[in-house]
Amino acid sequence: MKLHEYQGKELLRRFGVNVQDGKIAYTPDEVRGIAQEFGQAVVVKAQVHVGGRGKAGGVKFSTTPDKAYENAQKILGMDIKGLTVKKVLVTKAVDIDKGVEYYVGLIVDRNVQSYTLMACAEGGMEIEELAVERPEAIIRHRIDPITGLRPFEARAVALKAGFKGNLNKIATMMVQLSKACLELDCNLAEINPLFVDENGDPIALDAKVDLDDNALYRHQDLMHFRELEAEHPLEIEASNYGFAYVKLDGNVGVLGNGAGIVMTSLDVVNRAGAKPANFLDIGGGAKAEIVFNAIKLVSKDSDVKAIFINIFGGITRADEVAKGVIQALHEGILTKPVRMRIAGTAEEEAKALLAEVNSPLIQMYATMFEAADAAALEANK
């Protein structure tokens, strides 16, 4: 679950991170009122769940309340990468010329099966671009998931990255960020830029926080941060069914029972010359109703031209899968060709059920490669 900047800052503040004063606003009049209250220059910042706001014109420096009002008129309602700006964060401005900007972030690193702390003396830049162009500029440090980031480790990273200022305070902020990341189950938590003022004190001028959806059951107090309008409608519907679903940009709907087999299914669809339109894991032991709901969900995607079902039955019975497919056909929901491979428990019973229906829309194959090839052929017609 992606958070807006102001939400991420709110969470980091709970862990002691020094963040800018700021308030959220929905109208230009509110923006002007906040600027008058602050009594100094402010920055008006679009709040949308995408990066690159500054480049898109969604971050504007404002010297007076009237200028803040004018900038808010420009930002509110603008489109940034397909998302409409409905609110802005108004923060007190800092004098960038009287300090330095750094980057600090933590990300789940599956290569080391832990979080990795990243630090760079070139804050404010697109870290993804920097990682490609000059990866040596980014200092990386694996964080022990048991001990967390320790102050001496944070100081060593800051020193190696070339940070200036009060390294003890900077290290403390890194430790606070690490603690927030671990306790909130973040996929990503970054401060960019981390501004160090003329006194050597660090301030988080921006914050990007992504929470792990799979861990949200442990953080019910954070569910109010979720904004459904920022999510794809099919992903919202899938969450209501309890499916693990991700919308992709292809033309073949993909269903499987288990994350591993679904990932493999995406690969074989690509291998067959088509592109998967989604990731959908119906889970283990799925009954006919679950399969029916999965087909109903995938069928709503206008990008889907064919459906590839790849099931290996252990606790999932193949005949239950077949019943769900047949129910979707009989109720008129299934209108797109289904090419499937279902093997394992109750495989023969599934074949018998499908043979009895004998619909050209539903064809079963011996291997997933044959089924994927057939689905790709249909989708690319």
Short mmCIF file of C-alpha atoms in Angstrom, two decimals:
data_model
loop_
_atom_site.label_atom_id
_atom_site.label_comp_id
_atom_site.label_asym_id
_atom_site.label_seq_id
_atom_site.Cartn_x
_atom_site.Cartn_y
_atom_site.Cartn_z
CA MET A 1 0.00 0.00 0.00
CA LYS A 2 1.56 3.24 -1.15
CA LEU A 3 1.32 6.24 1.13
CA HIS A 4 1.27 9.91 0.28
CA GLU A 5 4.18 12.04 1.41
CA TYR A 6 2.20 13.58 4.28
CA GLN A 7 1.11 10.14 5.48
CA GLY A 8 4.64 8.78 5.32
CA LYS A 9 5.90 11.79 7.27
CA GLU A 10 3.21 11.26 9.88
CA LEU A 11 4.38 7.70 10.45
CA LEU A 12 8.07 8.60 10.51
CA ARG A 13 7.37 11.34 13.04
CA ARG A 14 6.01 8.64 15.38
CA PHE A 15 9.47 7.09 15.37
CA GLY A 16 11.22 10.36 16.12
CA VAL A 17 12.26 11.37 12.60
CA ASN A 18 12.58 15.14 12.25
CA VAL A 19 10.19 16.14 9.45
CA GLN A 20 9.07 19.51 8.16
CA ASP A 21 5.99 21.22 9.50
CA GLY A 22 3.22 20.92 6.96
CA LYS A 23 -0.54 20.76 6.51
CA ILE A 24 -2.80 19.18 3.90
CA ALA A 25 -5.16 21.33 1.80
CA TYR A 26 -7.87 20.66 -0.75
CA THR A 27 -8.56 24.15 -2.10
CA PRO A 28 -6.47 27.19 -3.05
CA ASP A 29 -8.13 29.16 -0.24
CA GLU A 30 -6.98 26.58 2.31
CA VAL A 31 -3.48 26.76 0.88
CA ARG A 32 -3.41 30.54 1.27
CA GLY A 33 -4.67 30.23 4.84
CA ILE A 34 -1.91 27.76 5.75
CA ALA A 35 0.73 29.99 4.15
CA GLN A 36 -0.55 32.96 6.17
CA GLU A 37 -0.45 30.85 9.33
CA PHE A 38 3.16 29.78 8.69
CA GLY A 39 4.16 33.39 8.01
CA GLN A 40 7.00 32.50 5.66
CA ALA A 41 7.73 31.10 2.22
CA VAL A 42 6.11 27.70 1.62
CA VAL A 43 6.24 24.83 -0.85
CA VAL A 44 3.01 23.52 -2.35
CA LYS A 45 3.36 19.81 -3.19
CA ALA A 46 0.92 17.60 -5.11
CA GLN A 47 -0.11 14.45 -3.24
CA VAL A 48 -0.42 11.56 -5.70
CA HIS A 49 0.84 7.98 -5.60
CA VAL A 50 3.52 8.43 -8.27
CA GLY A 51 7.02 9.83 -8.43
CA GLY A 52 8.28 12.64 -10.60
CA ARG A 53 5.93 15.26 -9.15
CA GLY A 54 8.52 18.01 -9.39
CA LYS A 55 9.29 17.34 -13.05
CA ALA A 56 5.56 17.35 -13.81
CA GLY A 57 5.10 20.77 -12.21
CA GLY A 58 3.46 19.43 -9.07
CA VAL A 59 5.90 21.02 -6.59
CA LYS A 60 6.11 24.82 -6.46
CA PHE A 61 7.96 27.28 -4.22
CA SER A 62 5.77 30.14 -3.03
CA THR A 63 7.14 33.33 -1.48
CA THR A 64 3.78 34.80 -0.38
CA PRO A 65 0.30 33.51 0.54
CA ASP A 66 -1.08 34.92 -2.72
CA LYS A 67 1.63 33.11 -4.70
CA ALA A 68 0.78 29.93 -2.80
CA TYR A 69 -2.87 30.42 -3.78
CA GLU A 70 -1.87 30.90 -7.42
CA ASN A 71 0.34 27.79 -7.40
CA ALA A 72 -2.39 25.73 -5.75
CA GLN A 73 -4.75 26.71 -8.57
CA LYS A 74 -2.23 25.31 -11.05
CA ILE A 75 -1.53 22.09 -9.16
CA LEU A 76 -4.98 21.06 -7.92
CA GLY A 77 -6.77 19.20 -10.70
CA MET A 78 -3.66 18.64 -12.79
CA ASP A 79 -2.90 15.21 -14.21
CA ILE A 80 0.35 13.53 -13.15
CA LYS A 81 0.98 10.23 -14.89
CA GLY A 82 -2.72 9.49 -15.14
CA LEU A 83 -3.63 10.54 -11.57
CA THR A 84 -5.59 13.67 -10.75
CA VAL A 85 -4.26 15.87 -7.95
CA LYS A 86 -7.01 16.31 -5.37
CA LYS A 87 -4.96 17.59 -2.44
CA VAL A 88 -1.66 19.26 -1.74
CA LEU A 89 0.78 19.39 1.14
CA VAL A 90 1.87 22.86 2.20
CA THR A 91 5.21 22.87 4.01
CA LYS A 92 7.52 25.52 5.36
CA ALA A 93 10.30 26.18 2.87
CA VAL A 94 13.96 25.78 3.77
CA ASP A 95 16.90 27.64 2.31
CA ILE A 96 18.52 24.93 0.19
CA ASP A 97 21.58 27.15 -0.37
CA LYS A 98 22.34 27.06 3.36
CA GLY A 99 22.59 23.28 3.60
CA VAL A 100 23.09 20.07 1.66
CA GLU A 101 20.74 17.39 0.36
CA TYR A 102 21.33 13.67 0.82
CA TYR A 103 19.44 10.45 0.12
CA VAL A 104 18.68 7.70 2.63
CA GLY A 105 16.40 4.74 2.01
CA LEU A 106 15.62 1.18 3.01
CA ILE A 107 14.31 -1.46 0.65
CA VAL A 108 13.53 -5.15 0.88
CA ASP A 109 16.52 -6.85 -0.73
CA ARG A 110 15.67 -10.41 -1.69
CA ASN A 111 19.27 -11.10 -2.66
CA VAL A 112 20.28 -10.93 1.00
CA GLN A 113 16.84 -11.78 2.45
CA SER A 114 16.73 -8.65 4.54
CA TYR A 115 16.49 -4.89 4.33
CA THR A 116 19.29 -2.96 2.69
CA LEU A 117 20.12 0.58 3.77
CA MET A 118 21.12 2.86 0.91
CA ALA A 119 22.80 6.22 1.34
CA CYS A 120 23.98 8.74 -1.22
CA ALA A 121 25.47 12.21 -0.97
CA GLU A 122 23.44 13.32 -4.02
CA GLY A 123 19.97 13.82 -2.61
CA GLY A 124 17.04 15.17 -4.56
CA MET A 125 17.95 13.15 -7.64
CA GLU A 126 16.06 10.20 -9.09
CA ILE A 127 17.77 7.39 -7.23
CA GLU A 128 16.77 4.85 -9.90
CA GLU A 129 18.61 6.83 -12.57
CA LEU A 130 21.64 7.27 -10.35
CA ALA A 131 21.72 3.54 -9.61
CA VAL A 132 22.02 2.86 -13.34
CA GLU A 133 24.38 5.66 -14.31
CA ARG A 134 26.70 5.71 -11.29
CA PRO A 135 25.94 2.83 -8.92
CA GLU A 136 29.20 3.40 -7.06
CA ALA A 137 27.74 6.64 -5.66
CA ILE A 138 25.25 4.66 -3.57
CA ILE A 139 26.52 3.06 -0.36
CA ARG A 140 24.68 -0.12 0.60
CA HIS A 141 24.53 -1.88 3.96
CA ARG A 142 22.59 -5.03 4.86
CA ILE A 143 20.53 -4.68 8.02
CA ASP A 144 20.39 -7.63 10.41
CA PRO A 145 16.66 -8.31 10.92
CA ILE A 146 17.28 -9.37 14.53
CA THR A 147 19.36 -6.45 15.78
CA GLY A 148 18.12 -3.82 13.35
CA LEU A 149 20.37 -0.98 12.28
CA ARG A 150 22.79 -0.08 15.07
CA PRO A 151 24.06 3.48 15.60
CA PHE A 152 27.71 2.64 14.91
CA GLU A 153 26.72 0.99 11.61
CA ALA A 154 24.66 4.05 10.61
CA ARG A 155 27.56 6.37 11.40
CA ALA A 156 29.91 4.24 9.31
CA VAL A 157 27.50 4.36 6.36
CA ALA A 158 27.08 8.14 6.65
CA LEU A 159 30.84 8.61 6.79
CA LYS A 160 31.43 6.32 3.82
CA ALA A 161 28.74 8.11 1.80
CA GLY A 162 30.52 11.42 2.41
CA PHE A 163 27.81 13.03 4.54
CA LYS A 164 28.68 16.26 6.34
CA GLY A 165 27.11 17.80 9.41
CA ASN A 166 26.30 16.19 12.72
CA LEU A 167 26.89 12.52 11.86
CA ASN A 168 25.49 11.40 15.19
CA LYS A 169 22.16 13.09 14.45
CA ILE A 170 22.15 11.79 10.89
CA ALA A 171 22.91 8.28 12.15
CA THR A 172 20.07 8.60 14.68
CA MET A 173 17.67 9.48 11.87
CA MET A 174 18.85 6.43 9.90
CA VAL A 175 18.22 4.22 12.94
CA GLN A 176 14.77 5.76 13.41
CA LEU A 177 13.98 5.15 9.73
CA SER A 178 15.15 1.55 10.06
CA LYS A 179 13.00 0.98 13.13
CA ALA A 180 9.96 2.40 11.34
CA CYS A 181 10.62 0.18 8.34
CA LEU A 182 10.91 -2.98 10.43
CA GLU A 183 7.98 -2.31 12.76
CA LEU A 184 5.60 -1.14 10.01
CA ASP A 185 6.50 -3.96 7.58
CA CYS A 186 7.51 -1.56 4.82
CA ASN A 187 8.55 -2.65 1.36
CA LEU A 188 10.25 0.72 0.98
CA ALA A 189 10.96 3.73 3.19
CA GLU A 190 13.08 6.58 1.91
CA ILE A 191 13.91 10.17 2.68
CA ASN A 192 14.84 12.14 -0.41
CA PRO A 193 16.06 14.68 0.16
CA LEU A 194 17.41 14.40 3.66
CA PHE A 195 18.36 18.04 4.20
CA VAL A 196 21.17 18.96 6.57
CA ASP A 197 20.95 22.63 7.54
CA GLU A 198 23.73 25.07 8.36
CA ASN A 199 23.74 23.84 11.96
CA GLY A 200 24.33 20.26 10.85
CA ASP A 201 20.82 19.12 11.81
CA PRO A 202 19.01 16.66 9.49
CA ILE A 203 15.43 17.25 8.32
CA ALA A 204 13.29 14.92 6.18
CA LEU A 205 12.05 17.19 3.38
CA ASP A 206 10.25 14.32 1.64
CA ALA A 207 9.21 10.81 2.57
CA LYS A 208 8.19 7.84 0.46
CA VAL A 209 6.72 4.87 2.32
CA ASP A 210 5.22 1.69 0.84
CA LEU A 211 3.64 -0.84 3.20
CA ASP A 212 3.56 -4.57 2.51
CA ASP A 213 -0.05 -5.46 1.67
CA ASN A 214 0.49 -8.98 2.99
CA ALA A 215 1.30 -7.59 6.45
CA LEU A 216 -1.55 -5.10 6.75
CA TYR A 217 -3.54 -7.47 8.96
CA ARG A 218 -0.97 -6.59 11.63
CA HIS A 219 -1.55 -2.86 11.14
CA GLN A 220 -5.31 -2.34 11.17
CA ASP A 221 -4.70 1.16 12.55
CA LEU A 222 -3.13 2.10 9.21
CA MET A 223 -5.95 0.90 6.96
CA HIS A 224 -7.49 4.37 6.93
CA PHE A 225 -4.53 5.46 4.79
CA ARG A 226 -5.75 3.27 1.93
CA GLU A 227 -7.24 5.24 -0.98
CA LEU A 228 -9.28 3.06 -3.29
CA GLU A 229 -9.43 5.64 -6.07
CA ALA A 230 -5.67 5.26 -6.48
CA GLU A 231 -5.97 1.52 -7.07
CA HIS A 232 -7.15 -0.38 -10.12
CA PRO A 233 -10.85 -1.33 -9.76
CA LEU A 234 -10.09 -4.99 -10.49
CA GLU A 235 -7.44 -5.06 -7.75
CA ILE A 236 -9.99 -3.66 -5.31
CA GLU A 237 -12.56 -6.30 -6.31
CA ALA A 238 -9.91 -9.03 -6.06
CA SER A 239 -9.09 -7.97 -2.49
CA ASN A 240 -12.77 -8.36 -1.60
CA TYR A 241 -12.56 -11.99 -2.78
CA GLY A 242 -9.29 -12.50 -0.95
CA PHE A 243 -7.34 -13.11 -4.15
CA ALA A 244 -3.69 -12.26 -4.69
CA TYR A 245 -4.17 -10.24 -7.89
CA VAL A 246 -2.01 -7.79 -9.81
CA LYS A 247 -3.15 -6.05 -12.98
CA LEU A 248 -0.61 -6.26 -15.80
CA ASP A 249 -0.58 -4.83 -19.31
CA GLY A 250 -1.01 -7.94 -21.48
CA ASN A 251 -3.83 -9.77 -23.26
CA VAL A 252 -3.92 -13.21 -21.59
CA GLY A 253 -5.71 -13.62 -18.28
CA VAL A 254 -3.76 -15.96 -15.98
CA LEU A 255 -5.12 -18.11 -13.14
CA GLY A 256 -3.15 -20.54 -11.01
CA ASN A 257 -3.10 -22.10 -7.56
CA GLY A 258 -0.02 -20.83 -5.78
CA ALA A 259 2.36 -17.94 -6.32
CA GLY A 260 5.06 -20.17 -7.80
CA ILE A 261 2.88 -21.74 -10.45
CA VAL A 262 1.34 -18.38 -11.34
CA MET A 263 4.81 -16.84 -11.80
CA THR A 264 5.72 -19.79 -14.00
CA SER A 265 2.50 -19.26 -15.92
CA LEU A 266 3.44 -15.65 -16.62
CA ASP A 267 6.76 -16.85 -18.00
CA VAL A 268 5.25 -19.47 -20.31
CA VAL A 269 2.70 -16.97 -21.64
CA ASN A 270 5.59 -14.65 -22.53
CA ARG A 271 7.43 -17.61 -24.02
CA ALA A 272 4.39 -18.34 -26.16
CA GLY A 273 4.50 -14.88 -27.72
CA ALA A 274 1.76 -13.13 -25.74
CA LYS A 275 1.73 -11.01 -22.60
CA PRO A 276 -0.04 -11.78 -19.32
CA ALA A 277 -2.84 -9.40 -18.38
CA ASN A 278 -2.71 -10.22 -14.70
CA PHE A 279 -1.31 -12.28 -11.86
CA LEU A 280 -4.09 -14.18 -10.07
CA ASP A 281 -3.46 -16.78 -7.37
CA ILE A 282 -6.67 -18.53 -6.28
CA GLY A 283 -4.79 -20.29 -3.47
CA GLY A 284 -4.75 -23.89 -2.37
CA GLY A 285 -7.89 -25.99 -1.91
CA ALA A 286 -10.03 -23.68 -4.05
CA LYS A 287 -13.63 -24.74 -4.49
CA ALA A 288 -15.78 -24.23 -7.58
CA GLU A 289 -17.17 -20.93 -6.27
CA ILE A 290 -13.67 -19.46 -5.92
CA VAL A 291 -12.77 -20.50 -9.47
CA PHE A 292 -16.06 -19.02 -10.70
CA ASN A 293 -15.31 -15.69 -8.98
CA ALA A 294 -11.78 -15.68 -10.39
CA ILE A 295 -13.06 -16.15 -13.95
CA LYS A 296 -15.70 -13.47 -13.37
CA LEU A 297 -12.97 -11.08 -12.22
CA VAL A 298 -10.60 -11.77 -15.11
CA SER A 299 -13.42 -11.62 -17.66
CA LYS A 300 -14.18 -8.03 -16.64
CA ASP A 301 -10.77 -6.95 -17.93
CA SER A 302 -11.29 -5.58 -21.44
CA ASP A 303 -7.61 -6.23 -22.19
CA VAL A 304 -8.07 -9.98 -21.77
CA LYS A 305 -8.62 -11.79 -25.07
CA ALA A 306 -8.05 -15.33 -23.76
CA ILE A 307 -7.68 -17.02 -20.36
CA PHE A 308 -4.92 -19.44 -19.39
CA ILE A 309 -5.65 -21.65 -16.37
CA ASN A 310 -2.73 -23.59 -14.94
CA ILE A 311 -3.60 -25.83 -11.98
CA PHE A 312 -1.64 -28.60 -10.35
CA GLY A 313 -4.00 -30.32 -7.98
CA GLY A 314 -2.80 -31.37 -4.57
CA ILE A 315 -5.28 -30.04 -2.05
CA THR A 316 -6.95 -28.30 -4.99
CA ARG A 317 -9.22 -30.77 -6.78
CA ALA A 318 -9.21 -30.55 -10.56
CA ASP A 319 -12.93 -31.37 -10.75
CA GLU A 320 -13.73 -28.35 -8.54
CA VAL A 321 -11.79 -26.17 -10.96
CA ALA A 322 -13.72 -27.66 -13.87
CA LYS A 323 -17.04 -27.06 -12.08
CA GLY A 324 -16.15 -23.41 -11.55
CA VAL A 325 -15.28 -22.96 -15.23
CA ILE A 326 -18.49 -24.69 -16.30
CA GLN A 327 -20.58 -22.55 -13.95
CA ALA A 328 -19.08 -19.40 -15.50
CA LEU A 329 -19.95 -20.75 -18.95
CA HIS A 330 -23.54 -21.62 -18.03
CA GLU A 331 -24.15 -18.23 -16.40
CA GLY A 332 -22.88 -16.39 -19.47
CA ILE A 333 -19.87 -14.90 -17.73
CA LEU A 334 -17.34 -16.90 -19.70
CA THR A 335 -17.29 -15.43 -23.20
CA LYS A 336 -13.55 -15.59 -23.88
CA PRO A 337 -11.64 -18.74 -24.86
CA VAL A 338 -10.18 -20.69 -21.94
CA ARG A 339 -7.13 -22.82 -22.52
CA MET A 340 -6.27 -24.86 -19.49
CA ARG A 341 -4.01 -27.45 -17.99
CA ILE A 342 -5.28 -29.04 -14.80
CA ALA A 343 -3.41 -32.02 -13.45
CA GLY A 344 -3.27 -33.99 -10.23
CA THR A 345 -6.07 -34.77 -7.82
CA ALA A 346 -9.37 -35.64 -9.56
CA GLU A 347 -7.87 -34.94 -13.00
CA GLU A 348 -9.89 -37.68 -14.73
CA GLU A 349 -13.12 -36.45 -13.16
CA ALA A 350 -12.35 -32.95 -14.47
CA LYS A 351 -11.77 -34.28 -17.98
CA ALA A 352 -15.09 -36.12 -17.87
CA LEU A 353 -16.99 -33.00 -16.77
CA LEU A 354 -15.45 -30.87 -19.51
CA ALA A 355 -16.03 -33.55 -22.14
CA GLU A 356 -19.70 -33.62 -21.20
CA VAL A 357 -20.03 -29.88 -21.70
CA ASN A 358 -18.04 -30.05 -24.95
CA SER A 359 -17.76 -26.29 -25.46
CA PRO A 360 -15.30 -24.85 -28.01
CA LEU A 361 -14.61 -22.05 -25.54
CA ILE A 362 -13.00 -24.49 -23.11
CA GLN A 363 -10.11 -26.67 -24.16
CA MET A 364 -7.85 -28.73 -21.92
CA TYR A 365 -4.24 -29.66 -22.70
CA ALA A 366 -1.77 -32.18 -21.33
CA THR A 367 0.97 -29.63 -20.55
CA MET A 368 1.08 -26.01 -19.50
CA PHE A 369 3.22 -25.19 -22.54
CA GLU A 370 0.57 -26.45 -24.94
CA ALA A 371 -2.17 -24.61 -23.05
CA ALA A 372 -0.15 -21.38 -22.98
CA ASP A 373 0.59 -21.65 -26.70
CA ALA A 374 -3.10 -22.10 -27.42
CA ALA A 375 -4.08 -19.17 -25.19
CA ALA A 376 -1.47 -16.93 -26.84
CA LEU A 377 -2.74 -17.94 -30.27
CA GLU A 378 -6.28 -16.95 -29.33
CA ALA A 379 -5.23 -13.69 -27.68
CA ASN A 380 -3.13 -12.59 -30.65
CA LYS A 381 -5.76 -13.22 -33.29
#
